[in-house]
Amino acid sequence: MEEDTDFRIRFSSLCFITDHVGFHGTIKSSPSDFVVIEIDERGQLVNKATDELIYKMSKGLPEPNNFAKKTKLGLQNLVFEEGSNQKVSILVRCSDDDQNHQSGSEKEDAIHDGTSKGEEERVYALGSLLDEKTNELLDQFACDIKEKWNSESELTGPSPEFSLGRILDKNRRAILHSAIRQKFPFLITVGKNSEIVVKPNLEYKELCHLVSEEEASDFFKYLDAKKENSKFTFKPDTNKDHRKAVHHFVNKKFGNLVETKSFPEANYNAGNPNTVITVRFREKAHKHRKRSVESQERKVIYTAFTLQKENLEMFEAIGFLAVILGVIPSDFSYAGLKDKKAITYQAMVVRKVTPERLKDIEKEIKKKRMNVFNIRSVDDSLRLGQLKGNHFDIVIRNLKNQVNDSANLRERILEAIENVKHKGFVNYYGPQRFGIGRKVHTDQIGLALLKSEMVKAVKLFLTPEDLDDPVNRAKKYFLQTEDAKGTLSLMPEFKVRERALLESLHRFSMTEEGCIQAWFSFPHSMRIFYIHAYSSKIWNEAVSYRLATYGSRVVEGDLVCLDEDGDDEQFPNNKVVLPVLGYNVQYPKNKVGLWYQEVLSRDGLQTCRFKVPTLKLNVPGCYRKILKQPHNLSYQLIEEHDIDVKAEGSHIDEATLSLLISFDLDASCYATVCLREIMKHDF
């Protein structure tokens, strides 16, 4: 294969942020030397086994203080005080999820469904659903709300919230919803994309102005339980106007669920004409609503699982699974892409496949170096970026000093690791995002798609490497003849993506319109992947220009990201962000912003709106921090002894050092980029 000179030039020009010497070594000597385990939104490693019946909630929830809710981006100009008045744009929250969010409104659905009779005993067992710390934080949140209400001060500003994170299993989620509302009737739980958020129940407080707190608590517990043919009775009341106010409140707030009537109190006498208000569920209202919800849920089957793969591209793995299961690649959803030359574990969800069907293929896929486990039913698909990060266990072999460096190797390694541990690394997109070692890089295909050059994009995708194997012979034949049918007969069965594209080209022809239809043979996530690759390439170039021009310090015109709970006393350097291209981003108001405009003009995108309507692709863009740090970093140096037999009866025992290093990275960060900063070595 010809040397990928474009790749080498591109990545040798990337910057370093630390000043240590570094060292040489070999990564990915084998897939087992590079293990990647996805960390889900709850902070759990996805390779850990789950209990399909109970799915222990104590391990399924994040610490609420660490759970970052995604909000829309807001920009405002503030003064950055550091010797002079410099204006920087502050992002209330920066989206660091690799553009992998989806646009469009997200419906917030208040949860009113109770649990089945068989679950009644479990409803009250919050202690078994939440871990001890989360229970304590929830109790404290509840106490704070009560204290506010009981004091003279009122709740002001936005309603306080307490997030329990995402709970994918709908049955566990329903139990938790009801358990919280039964224990704390003055709170409500709402669901949004499977996340459970706890808020004050303002209707409870309003009812407490009319009846006792005990009655209000019992009433909301009654509403939540939704027991058929049950009734709730308020305490006897002689005041007609007061009863009228209670009737009005209940019917106004819950009239679609219940009805109220007044009855004389049992065993009353003329001298004690008390009247009670009785509340009943409207006939069939609950049954009808429950049936409609259940019917809606039955429309689509979602099965979640953990995919383990070895030395296999993710899209190739999905294509193989799709063929076996009789679905299409777009029926699979995932939170992020994973390395090929590695052993990787990631969460996935497949539509229209039952857990039982997925379990049936376990033996069949093992011969393809894949495995599926943690198989369970869920009620929604995954979204790109829906993860906390990744954990890495890496072995770096054949360690040695840099050229002309005579210092102690162990000291060099220790210095390098500690330096990056505390100072971080430049948050470049890794080379695997662009198709390392290939003639055509993924960003080139993305640029062609953005320019609506559909035929060119197809030809780029089917460009062969300089290898004499069936796949590349088929690609070469296609570029010479544009004979899709003939190429199909040559293309191996396991190349699912290539065959899908060729089948569409055979059906629609090699025209501009035919190529548009051919791209629709790929799932949306893959079509947009190529455009994201182009945006990633430009971001890499932008951060190199930014560091060369200004260094890592905050300067006038910068974009600075603040987390929701961040303070604005001083803005550390690792808060600086740069935009990843899209239609909804702002650019720095300094030389970097001008650089972006020049590059877009260079690539013929000066009028690009980052929307490709013909392929149903919209790219809003996002903001990415220029610096990142590894978390939970640990390492160990080991000696490996190689015995070199020089002559009969004699040998030389030579020891070589290897480094075992483990760390966590946030979503969309690359381990190879972190290692590059540590080792000061381009791979």
XYZ file of C-alpha atoms in Angstrom, residues 18-671:
654
model
C 2.932 20.022 27.597
C 6.709 20.447 27.601
C 8.134 17.060 28.703
C 10.401 14.991 26.436
C 8.282 11.866 26.100
C 9.289 8.422 24.888
C 8.734 5.882 22.125
C 6.609 2.754 22.214
C 4.232 0.565 20.243
C 0.458 0.617 20.729
C -2.109 -1.827 19.380
C 0.397 -4.654 18.907
C -2.734 -6.781 19.141
C -6.415 -5.964 19.749
C -6.123 -7.212 23.356
C -3.562 -4.457 24.019
C -6.260 -1.821 23.477
C -9.504 -2.414 25.392
C -12.284 0.195 25.225
C -15.302 0.018 27.538
C -18.111 2.518 27.164
C -19.283 4.383 30.273
C -23.039 4.940 30.134
C -24.882 8.027 31.352
C -25.253 6.465 34.795
C -21.479 6.251 35.066
C -21.452 2.449 34.754
C -19.155 0.344 32.576
C -21.339 -1.369 29.978
C -19.431 -4.649 30.176
C -20.726 -5.251 33.696
C -23.464 -7.882 33.887
C -26.958 -6.667 34.744
C -29.818 -8.385 36.493
C -32.526 -8.590 33.821
C -35.315 -8.998 36.389
C -34.481 -6.289 38.912
C -31.499 -4.440 37.397
C -30.205 -3.207 40.694
C -31.022 0.445 40.785
C -28.311 1.115 43.358
C -25.774 0.626 40.573
C -27.941 2.097 37.851
C -28.111 5.705 38.963
C -25.508 8.439 38.886
C -24.696 10.743 41.723
C -27.202 13.517 41.006
C -24.641 16.261 41.626
C -22.491 14.837 38.843
C -25.273 14.401 36.315
C -25.045 17.182 33.775
C -28.288 18.046 32.046
C -27.888 19.261 28.485
C -29.355 22.670 27.839
C -29.565 24.874 24.819
C -26.586 27.087 24.158
C -26.821 30.648 25.317
C -24.279 33.351 24.508
C -23.695 36.620 26.243
C -20.814 39.077 26.283
C -19.030 39.410 29.616
C -15.873 41.212 30.627
C -12.891 38.957 31.320
C -10.709 40.655 33.921
C -7.075 39.752 33.524
C -5.053 42.915 33.427
C -7.360 44.584 30.923
C -10.980 44.601 29.868
C -11.278 41.822 27.317
C -14.580 40.689 25.933
C -15.191 36.986 25.619
C -18.373 35.154 24.703
C -19.615 32.910 27.472
C -21.408 29.678 26.691
C -23.814 28.926 29.542
C -23.194 25.279 28.662
C -21.005 23.918 25.954
C -22.040 20.831 24.036
C -18.985 18.605 24.033
C -20.719 15.582 22.595
C -19.279 15.589 19.108
C -22.349 17.105 17.391
C -24.113 13.914 18.282
C -27.192 15.567 19.713
C -30.393 15.540 17.716
C -32.283 18.674 16.835
C -35.979 19.106 17.336
C -38.122 19.595 20.402
C -38.096 16.983 23.127
C -41.443 16.320 24.677
C -41.527 16.383 28.453
C -44.091 13.881 29.635
C -45.491 14.019 33.134
C -45.838 10.493 34.473
C -49.201 9.551 35.894
C -49.295 5.800 35.382
C -49.326 3.694 38.520
C -48.014 0.178 38.846
C -49.766 -3.139 38.519
C -51.128 -4.988 41.537
C -48.182 -7.344 41.477
C -45.860 -4.406 41.964
C -47.678 -2.763 44.861
C -45.369 -4.152 47.508
C -42.320 -2.913 45.612
C -43.629 0.626 45.216
C -42.644 1.609 48.726
C -39.215 -0.025 48.715
C -37.224 3.047 47.728
C -34.344 1.761 49.805
C -33.920 -1.146 47.420
C -34.274 1.019 44.302
C -31.719 3.714 45.092
C -28.260 3.545 46.567
C -27.698 5.012 50.018
C -26.152 8.277 48.863
C -28.878 8.963 46.292
C -31.521 8.198 48.921
C -29.911 10.709 51.260
C -29.761 13.371 48.555
C -33.394 12.748 47.617
C -34.435 12.992 51.282
C -32.500 16.238 51.618
C -34.142 17.639 48.474
C -37.566 16.760 49.882
C -36.716 18.352 53.261
C -35.507 21.521 51.567
C -38.772 21.845 49.632
C -40.826 21.295 52.793
C -38.786 23.816 54.767
C -39.242 26.421 52.060
C -42.974 25.879 52.027
C -43.259 25.933 55.814
C -41.220 29.122 56.093
C -42.443 32.547 55.162
C -40.172 32.634 52.103
C -41.581 31.435 48.806
C -39.875 29.429 46.062
C -38.620 31.973 43.553
C -37.083 31.587 40.143
C -37.153 28.324 38.217
C -38.626 25.346 40.015
C -35.833 23.363 41.736
C -35.101 19.961 40.238
C -33.352 16.766 41.293
C -32.253 14.400 38.518
C -31.982 10.650 39.001
C -30.493 10.129 35.546
C -31.705 7.941 32.695
C -33.436 4.644 33.483
C -33.805 2.711 30.229
C -36.075 -0.070 31.453
C -39.666 1.182 31.518
C -40.818 -1.230 34.243
C -38.074 -0.165 36.625
C -38.792 3.444 35.743
C -42.512 3.058 36.528
C -41.718 1.489 39.908
C -39.363 4.323 40.784
C -41.860 7.010 39.683
C -44.577 5.585 41.906
C -42.261 4.840 44.836
C -41.128 8.457 45.023
C -44.630 9.900 44.693
C -45.982 7.563 47.357
C -43.221 8.443 49.830
C -43.224 12.149 48.972
C -46.699 13.137 47.707
C -45.620 16.784 47.808
C -43.198 15.983 44.972
C -43.852 15.001 41.375
C -41.708 12.987 38.979
C -41.484 13.759 35.306
C -39.888 11.786 32.506
C -37.903 13.147 29.606
C -36.167 10.722 27.255
C -36.168 8.097 30.025
C -34.572 10.491 32.527
C -36.401 10.860 35.876
C -36.519 14.377 37.325
C -38.057 15.175 40.722
C -39.793 18.538 41.237
C -42.058 20.202 43.832
C -45.760 19.386 43.428
C -47.233 22.876 43.292
C -50.774 21.479 43.132
C -50.147 19.769 46.479
C -49.221 23.098 48.018
C -52.318 24.732 46.532
C -54.552 22.014 47.966
C -52.956 22.491 51.406
C -54.536 25.972 51.467
C -57.950 24.245 51.376
C -57.495 21.052 53.420
C -55.080 19.673 55.990
C -51.631 18.494 54.906
C -52.583 14.962 55.945
C -55.608 15.035 53.630
C -53.544 16.475 50.767
C -50.952 13.715 51.176
C -53.586 10.980 51.232
C -55.371 12.466 48.215
C -52.255 12.527 46.006
C -51.325 8.993 47.094
C -54.827 7.932 46.068
C -54.439 9.601 42.666
C -51.096 7.927 42.091
C -52.258 4.427 43.092
C -55.220 4.475 40.648
C -56.939 1.476 42.181
C -60.071 0.512 40.289
C -63.415 1.085 42.049
C -61.634 2.864 44.891
C -62.738 6.162 46.407
C -61.252 8.908 48.514
C -63.191 10.903 51.101
C -62.183 14.251 52.522
C -62.948 15.002 56.169
C -66.492 16.136 57.023
C -67.112 19.803 56.331
C -69.989 22.010 57.383
C -68.933 25.031 55.321
C -70.693 24.973 51.958
C -68.471 27.648 50.378
C -65.370 25.753 51.466
C -66.714 22.506 50.017
C -67.443 24.347 46.794
C -63.807 25.523 46.634
C -62.548 21.947 47.117
C -64.920 20.664 44.397
C -63.701 23.388 42.052
C -60.006 22.657 42.714
C -60.280 18.894 42.187
C -62.387 19.157 39.044
C -60.245 21.899 37.535
C -56.988 20.052 38.113
C -58.022 16.402 37.731
C -61.482 16.446 36.193
C -60.405 14.247 33.308
C -59.481 11.479 35.762
C -61.899 11.804 38.685
C -65.300 13.118 39.634
C -66.466 14.538 42.976
C -69.765 14.348 44.836
C -70.996 15.544 48.207
C -72.761 13.152 50.585
C -74.133 13.549 54.096
C -71.764 12.064 56.650
C -72.764 8.548 57.742
C -74.569 8.373 61.082
C -75.091 12.094 61.188
C -78.002 13.721 63.073
C -79.909 16.916 62.676
C -77.672 18.634 65.164
C -74.528 17.669 63.213
C -75.255 18.185 59.499
C -71.745 17.426 58.271
C -71.157 16.741 54.574
C -68.238 14.874 53.030
C -66.717 15.138 49.558
C -66.065 11.806 47.897
C -63.730 11.393 44.935
C -63.956 8.493 42.471
C -62.102 7.676 39.258
C -64.233 8.230 36.213
C -65.517 4.968 34.809
C -63.151 3.416 32.209
C -61.005 6.539 32.140
C -58.029 4.792 33.664
C -58.616 1.586 31.720
C -58.890 3.441 28.433
C -55.782 5.501 29.069
C -53.771 2.489 30.138
C -54.854 0.528 27.074
C -53.904 3.370 24.748
C -50.471 3.688 26.370
C -49.883 -0.063 26.203
C -51.028 -0.148 22.573
C -48.636 2.649 21.701
C -45.769 0.856 23.430
C -46.474 -2.357 21.541
C -45.959 -0.670 18.194
C -42.172 -0.928 18.302
C -39.974 -3.451 20.101
C -36.639 -2.172 21.385
C -33.974 -4.508 22.717
C -30.858 -3.186 24.418
C -27.615 -5.107 24.637
C -23.877 -4.737 25.072
C -21.846 -5.464 21.944
C -18.335 -6.818 22.339
C -16.243 -6.878 19.167
C -12.600 -7.576 18.372
C -10.619 -6.121 15.453
C -13.838 -5.211 13.654
C -15.267 -1.920 12.399
C -18.471 -0.974 14.129
C -20.411 -0.441 10.898
C -19.235 -3.818 9.632
C -20.403 -5.439 12.876
C -23.810 -3.761 12.578
C -24.128 -4.890 8.965
C -23.390 -8.487 9.922
C -25.902 -8.394 12.809
C -28.545 -6.858 10.522
C -28.213 -9.703 8.008
C -28.510 -12.392 10.677
C -31.466 -10.748 12.437
C -33.341 -9.846 9.250
C -33.404 -6.095 9.893
C -31.595 -3.155 8.301
C -28.566 -1.287 9.710
C -30.652 1.785 10.531
C -32.600 -0.322 13.045
C -29.517 -0.210 15.281
C -28.712 2.769 17.479
C -25.630 3.446 19.558
C -24.068 6.184 21.657
C -20.668 6.417 19.982
C -18.183 4.911 17.533
C -15.413 2.590 18.673
C -11.928 1.659 17.442
C -11.424 -1.174 14.974
C -8.076 -2.635 16.112
C -9.181 -3.148 19.695
C -11.491 -5.112 21.935
C -14.460 -2.813 22.502
C -17.636 -2.902 24.576
C -20.529 -0.580 23.786
C -24.230 -0.208 24.444
C -26.616 -0.708 21.535
C -30.355 -0.874 20.935
C -31.998 -2.702 18.035
C -35.575 -2.193 16.869
C -38.024 -4.921 15.869
C -35.955 -7.686 17.484
C -37.001 -9.430 20.699
C -34.506 -10.278 23.453
C -35.152 -13.968 22.797
C -34.277 -13.590 19.102
C -31.065 -11.751 19.944
C -30.030 -14.453 22.407
C -30.481 -17.077 19.687
C -27.607 -15.667 17.598
C -24.952 -15.554 20.328
C -23.160 -18.694 19.111
C -23.389 -17.707 15.448
C -21.711 -14.321 15.871
C -18.809 -15.523 18.000
C -17.049 -16.776 14.872
C -17.047 -13.122 13.711
C -15.259 -12.088 16.935
C -18.437 -10.613 18.387
C -20.545 -11.252 21.444
C -23.799 -9.822 22.787
C -24.890 -9.821 26.419
C -26.847 -7.742 28.963
C -29.830 -8.335 26.651
C -33.058 -6.712 27.854
C -36.183 -4.884 26.702
C -36.196 -1.084 26.719
C -38.645 1.484 25.394
C -36.446 3.747 23.300
C -33.442 3.808 21.008
C -30.060 5.326 21.827
C -28.816 8.665 20.535
C -25.303 9.545 19.447
C -23.525 11.209 22.341
C -25.715 9.485 24.929
C -22.806 8.334 27.078
C -20.584 9.700 29.804
C -17.319 8.598 28.244
C -15.041 5.602 27.758
C -12.661 3.593 29.920
C -9.376 2.417 28.395
C -7.011 -0.393 29.378
C -3.932 -0.086 27.162
C -0.584 -1.849 26.874
C 2.292 0.102 25.280
C 5.158 -2.230 24.352
C 8.820 -1.830 23.354
C 9.355 1.322 25.388
C 12.504 3.323 24.657
C 13.871 6.830 24.894
C 13.426 9.451 22.237
C 16.326 9.756 19.784
C 19.400 11.364 21.428
C 17.790 11.215 24.882
C 20.027 9.490 27.431
C 17.878 10.132 30.524
C 16.477 7.327 32.679
C 13.562 5.811 30.754
C 11.438 5.111 33.839
C 11.814 8.717 34.961
C 10.854 9.964 31.497
C 7.685 7.840 31.549
C 6.726 8.962 35.055
C 7.332 12.625 34.162
C 5.214 12.352 30.993
C 2.239 10.674 32.639
C 2.130 13.045 35.619
C 2.462 16.064 33.328
C -0.548 15.118 31.174
C -2.494 13.966 34.236
C -2.353 17.498 35.652
C -2.094 19.693 32.534
C -4.209 17.717 30.097
C -3.876 17.361 26.325
C -5.047 19.094 23.167
C -8.492 17.670 22.483
C -7.912 16.731 18.826
C -10.133 14.305 16.965
C -8.144 11.098 16.537
C -6.774 9.765 13.237
C -9.187 6.818 13.220
C -12.014 9.302 12.621
C -10.608 10.050 9.193
C -9.721 6.570 7.953
C -6.033 6.304 8.788
C -3.926 4.668 6.087
C -6.529 4.891 3.342
C -6.305 6.653 -0.002
C -9.581 8.446 0.592
C -10.310 9.873 4.019
C -13.815 10.128 5.445
C -13.624 13.929 5.592
C -13.147 14.056 1.799
C -16.428 12.188 1.347
C -18.072 14.562 3.852
C -16.926 17.628 1.920
C -18.331 16.197 -1.312
C -21.692 15.567 0.397
C -21.792 19.113 1.810
C -21.221 20.430 -1.723
C -23.968 18.101 -3.015
C -21.463 16.343 -5.273
C -23.230 13.013 -4.920
C -21.556 11.138 -7.779
C -18.117 12.229 -6.598
C -18.944 11.108 -3.045
C -19.952 7.638 -4.283
C -16.742 7.286 -6.287
C -14.674 8.379 -3.300
C -16.406 5.804 -1.116
C -15.671 3.047 -3.643
C -12.059 4.057 -4.320
C -9.826 0.951 -3.992
C -6.626 0.642 -2.009
C -3.446 -0.676 -3.629
C -4.178 -4.222 -2.517
C -4.921 -7.285 -4.609
C -7.875 -8.776 -2.758
C -11.521 -9.428 -3.726
C -12.835 -6.214 -2.153
C -10.360 -3.904 -3.864
C -10.585 -5.773 -7.171
C -14.359 -5.205 -7.088
C -13.918 -1.493 -6.337
C -11.360 -1.132 -9.100
C -13.745 -2.802 -11.565
C -16.517 -0.390 -10.592
C -14.434 2.751 -11.095
C -13.366 1.462 -14.514
C -16.829 0.421 -15.708
C -19.492 1.943 -13.377
C -21.169 -1.469 -13.754
C -22.983 -1.831 -10.418
C -24.477 -5.236 -11.244
C -21.133 -6.698 -12.301
C -19.429 -5.223 -9.235
C -22.053 -6.825 -6.994
C -21.087 -10.242 -8.326
C -17.476 -9.534 -7.335
C -18.041 -7.851 -3.960
C -17.783 -10.276 -0.990
C -20.978 -10.843 1.028
C -19.474 -9.525 4.273
C -19.044 -6.009 2.811
C -22.600 -5.060 3.725
C -22.295 -1.301 3.210
C -20.643 -1.564 -0.191
C -23.194 -4.102 -1.381
C -26.116 -1.966 -0.164
C -24.760 1.015 -2.077
C -24.171 -1.043 -5.220
C -27.641 -2.580 -5.109
C -29.143 0.925 -5.023
C -26.910 2.068 -7.882
C -27.965 -0.963 -9.922
C -31.591 -0.055 -9.301
C -31.369 3.744 -9.776
C -28.302 4.084 -12.080
C -25.078 6.068 -11.688
C -26.706 9.483 -12.085
C -26.858 12.369 -9.617
C -30.374 11.323 -8.571
C -29.396 7.663 -8.533
C -26.463 8.423 -6.225
C -28.767 10.362 -3.884
C -30.973 7.294 -3.614
C -27.884 5.127 -3.114
C -26.792 7.182 -0.099
C -30.166 6.454 1.483
C -29.118 2.801 1.634
C -26.976 3.942 4.584
C -28.594 4.781 7.942
C -28.812 8.454 8.890
C -26.074 8.063 11.502
C -23.635 6.888 8.852
C -24.556 9.522 6.268
C -23.963 12.281 8.788
C -20.787 10.586 10.047
C -18.948 11.673 6.895
C -20.010 15.298 7.305
C -18.974 15.202 10.955
C -15.589 13.877 9.794
C -15.099 16.964 7.626
C -16.164 19.242 10.505
C -13.716 17.383 12.766
C -10.832 17.895 10.326
C -11.487 21.637 10.219
C -11.718 21.760 14.026
C -8.310 20.064 14.311
C -6.820 22.643 11.954
C -8.546 25.454 13.855
C -7.195 24.465 17.266
C -3.665 24.148 15.854
C -3.992 27.677 14.424
C -5.466 28.939 17.708
C -2.620 27.525 19.807
C 0.024 28.752 17.376
C -1.503 32.245 17.365
C -2.529 32.781 20.992
C -1.344 29.786 22.982
C -3.840 28.279 25.433
C -4.586 31.463 27.384
C -7.939 33.225 27.153
C -7.815 36.227 24.828
C -10.258 38.863 23.665
C -12.932 37.522 21.326
C -12.701 33.951 22.639
C -15.624 31.650 23.257
C -15.571 30.379 26.834
C -17.687 27.548 28.207
C -19.179 27.577 31.678
C -21.001 24.614 33.115
C -24.358 25.350 34.707
C -22.836 25.084 38.161
C -19.603 26.857 37.203
C -18.595 30.181 38.674
C -17.387 33.174 36.717
C -14.652 34.465 39.030
C -11.806 33.303 36.800
C -11.991 31.351 33.564
C -9.348 28.629 33.473
C -7.720 27.961 30.121
C -9.463 24.624 29.723
C -12.787 26.451 29.375
C -11.872 27.853 25.955
C -13.892 26.261 23.162
C -13.920 26.372 19.393
C -16.970 25.777 17.208
C -17.424 22.527 15.317
C -18.923 23.584 11.986
C -22.690 23.838 11.683
C -25.539 26.236 10.992
C -26.107 27.162 14.645
C -22.660 28.173 15.898
C -20.921 31.456 16.525
C -17.289 32.045 15.702
C -14.624 33.728 17.864
C -14.374 37.468 17.344
C -10.643 37.467 16.742
C -8.139 36.054 14.231
C -9.508 32.546 14.721
C -12.951 33.618 13.533
C -11.418 35.127 10.398
C -9.449 31.908 9.867
C -12.695 29.884 9.837
C -14.139 32.097 7.092
C -10.989 31.759 4.992
C -11.025 27.954 5.278
C -14.709 27.719 4.336
C -13.971 29.867 1.301
C -10.959 27.680 0.445
C -13.143 24.570 0.459
C -15.954 26.186 -1.555
C -18.345 26.367 1.412
C -18.602 30.128 1.870
C -22.368 29.957 1.298
C -22.893 26.535 2.878
C -25.755 26.345 5.402
C -24.658 22.901 6.651
C -27.889 21.343 5.532
C -28.178 18.724 2.807
C -31.950 18.515 2.203
C -31.650 15.827 -0.463
C -30.078 13.490 2.114
C -32.167 14.803 5.050
C -29.031 15.949 6.856
C -28.983 18.956 9.181
C -25.779 19.808 11.034
C -26.350 22.368 13.817
C -22.751 22.206 15.033
C -21.501 22.422 18.611
C -18.625 23.700 20.713
C -15.629 21.612 21.760
C -13.129 22.371 24.501
C -9.589 22.750 23.208
C -8.088 21.053 26.276
C -9.138 17.915 28.149
C -7.789 15.812 31.002
C -7.835 12.054 31.634
C -9.649 10.838 34.754
C -8.928 7.949 37.131
C -5.508 7.447 35.574
C -3.359 4.560 36.822
C -0.346 2.801 35.361
C 2.216 0.071 35.923
C 5.581 -0.645 34.326
C 6.414 -4.286 33.700
C 9.504 -6.016 32.398
C 9.214 -8.566 29.623
C 12.171 -10.888 29.121
C 13.194 -11.981 25.633
C 15.714 -14.808 25.420
C 17.960 -14.457 22.405
C 19.886 -17.676 21.653
C 23.270 -16.565 20.265
C 25.156 -19.856 20.161
C 24.845 -23.392 21.336
C 24.775 -23.489 25.121
C 24.666 -19.706 25.581
C 21.989 -17.030 25.557
C 21.403 -13.382 26.394
C 18.411 -12.451 28.542
C 17.207 -8.978 27.506
C 14.475 -7.151 29.399
C 12.151 -4.723 27.619
C 9.743 -2.381 29.368
C 5.999 -2.290 28.744
C 3.503 0.177 30.171
C 0.040 -0.821 31.354
C -2.050 2.332 31.556
C -5.742 2.816 32.371
C -7.828 5.972 32.331
C -11.276 7.389 31.598
C -11.995 10.022 28.965
C -15.093 12.126 28.413
C -17.303 11.347 25.439
C -15.761 12.219 22.062
C -12.186 12.253 23.408
C -9.578 9.982 21.839
C -7.171 7.759 23.773
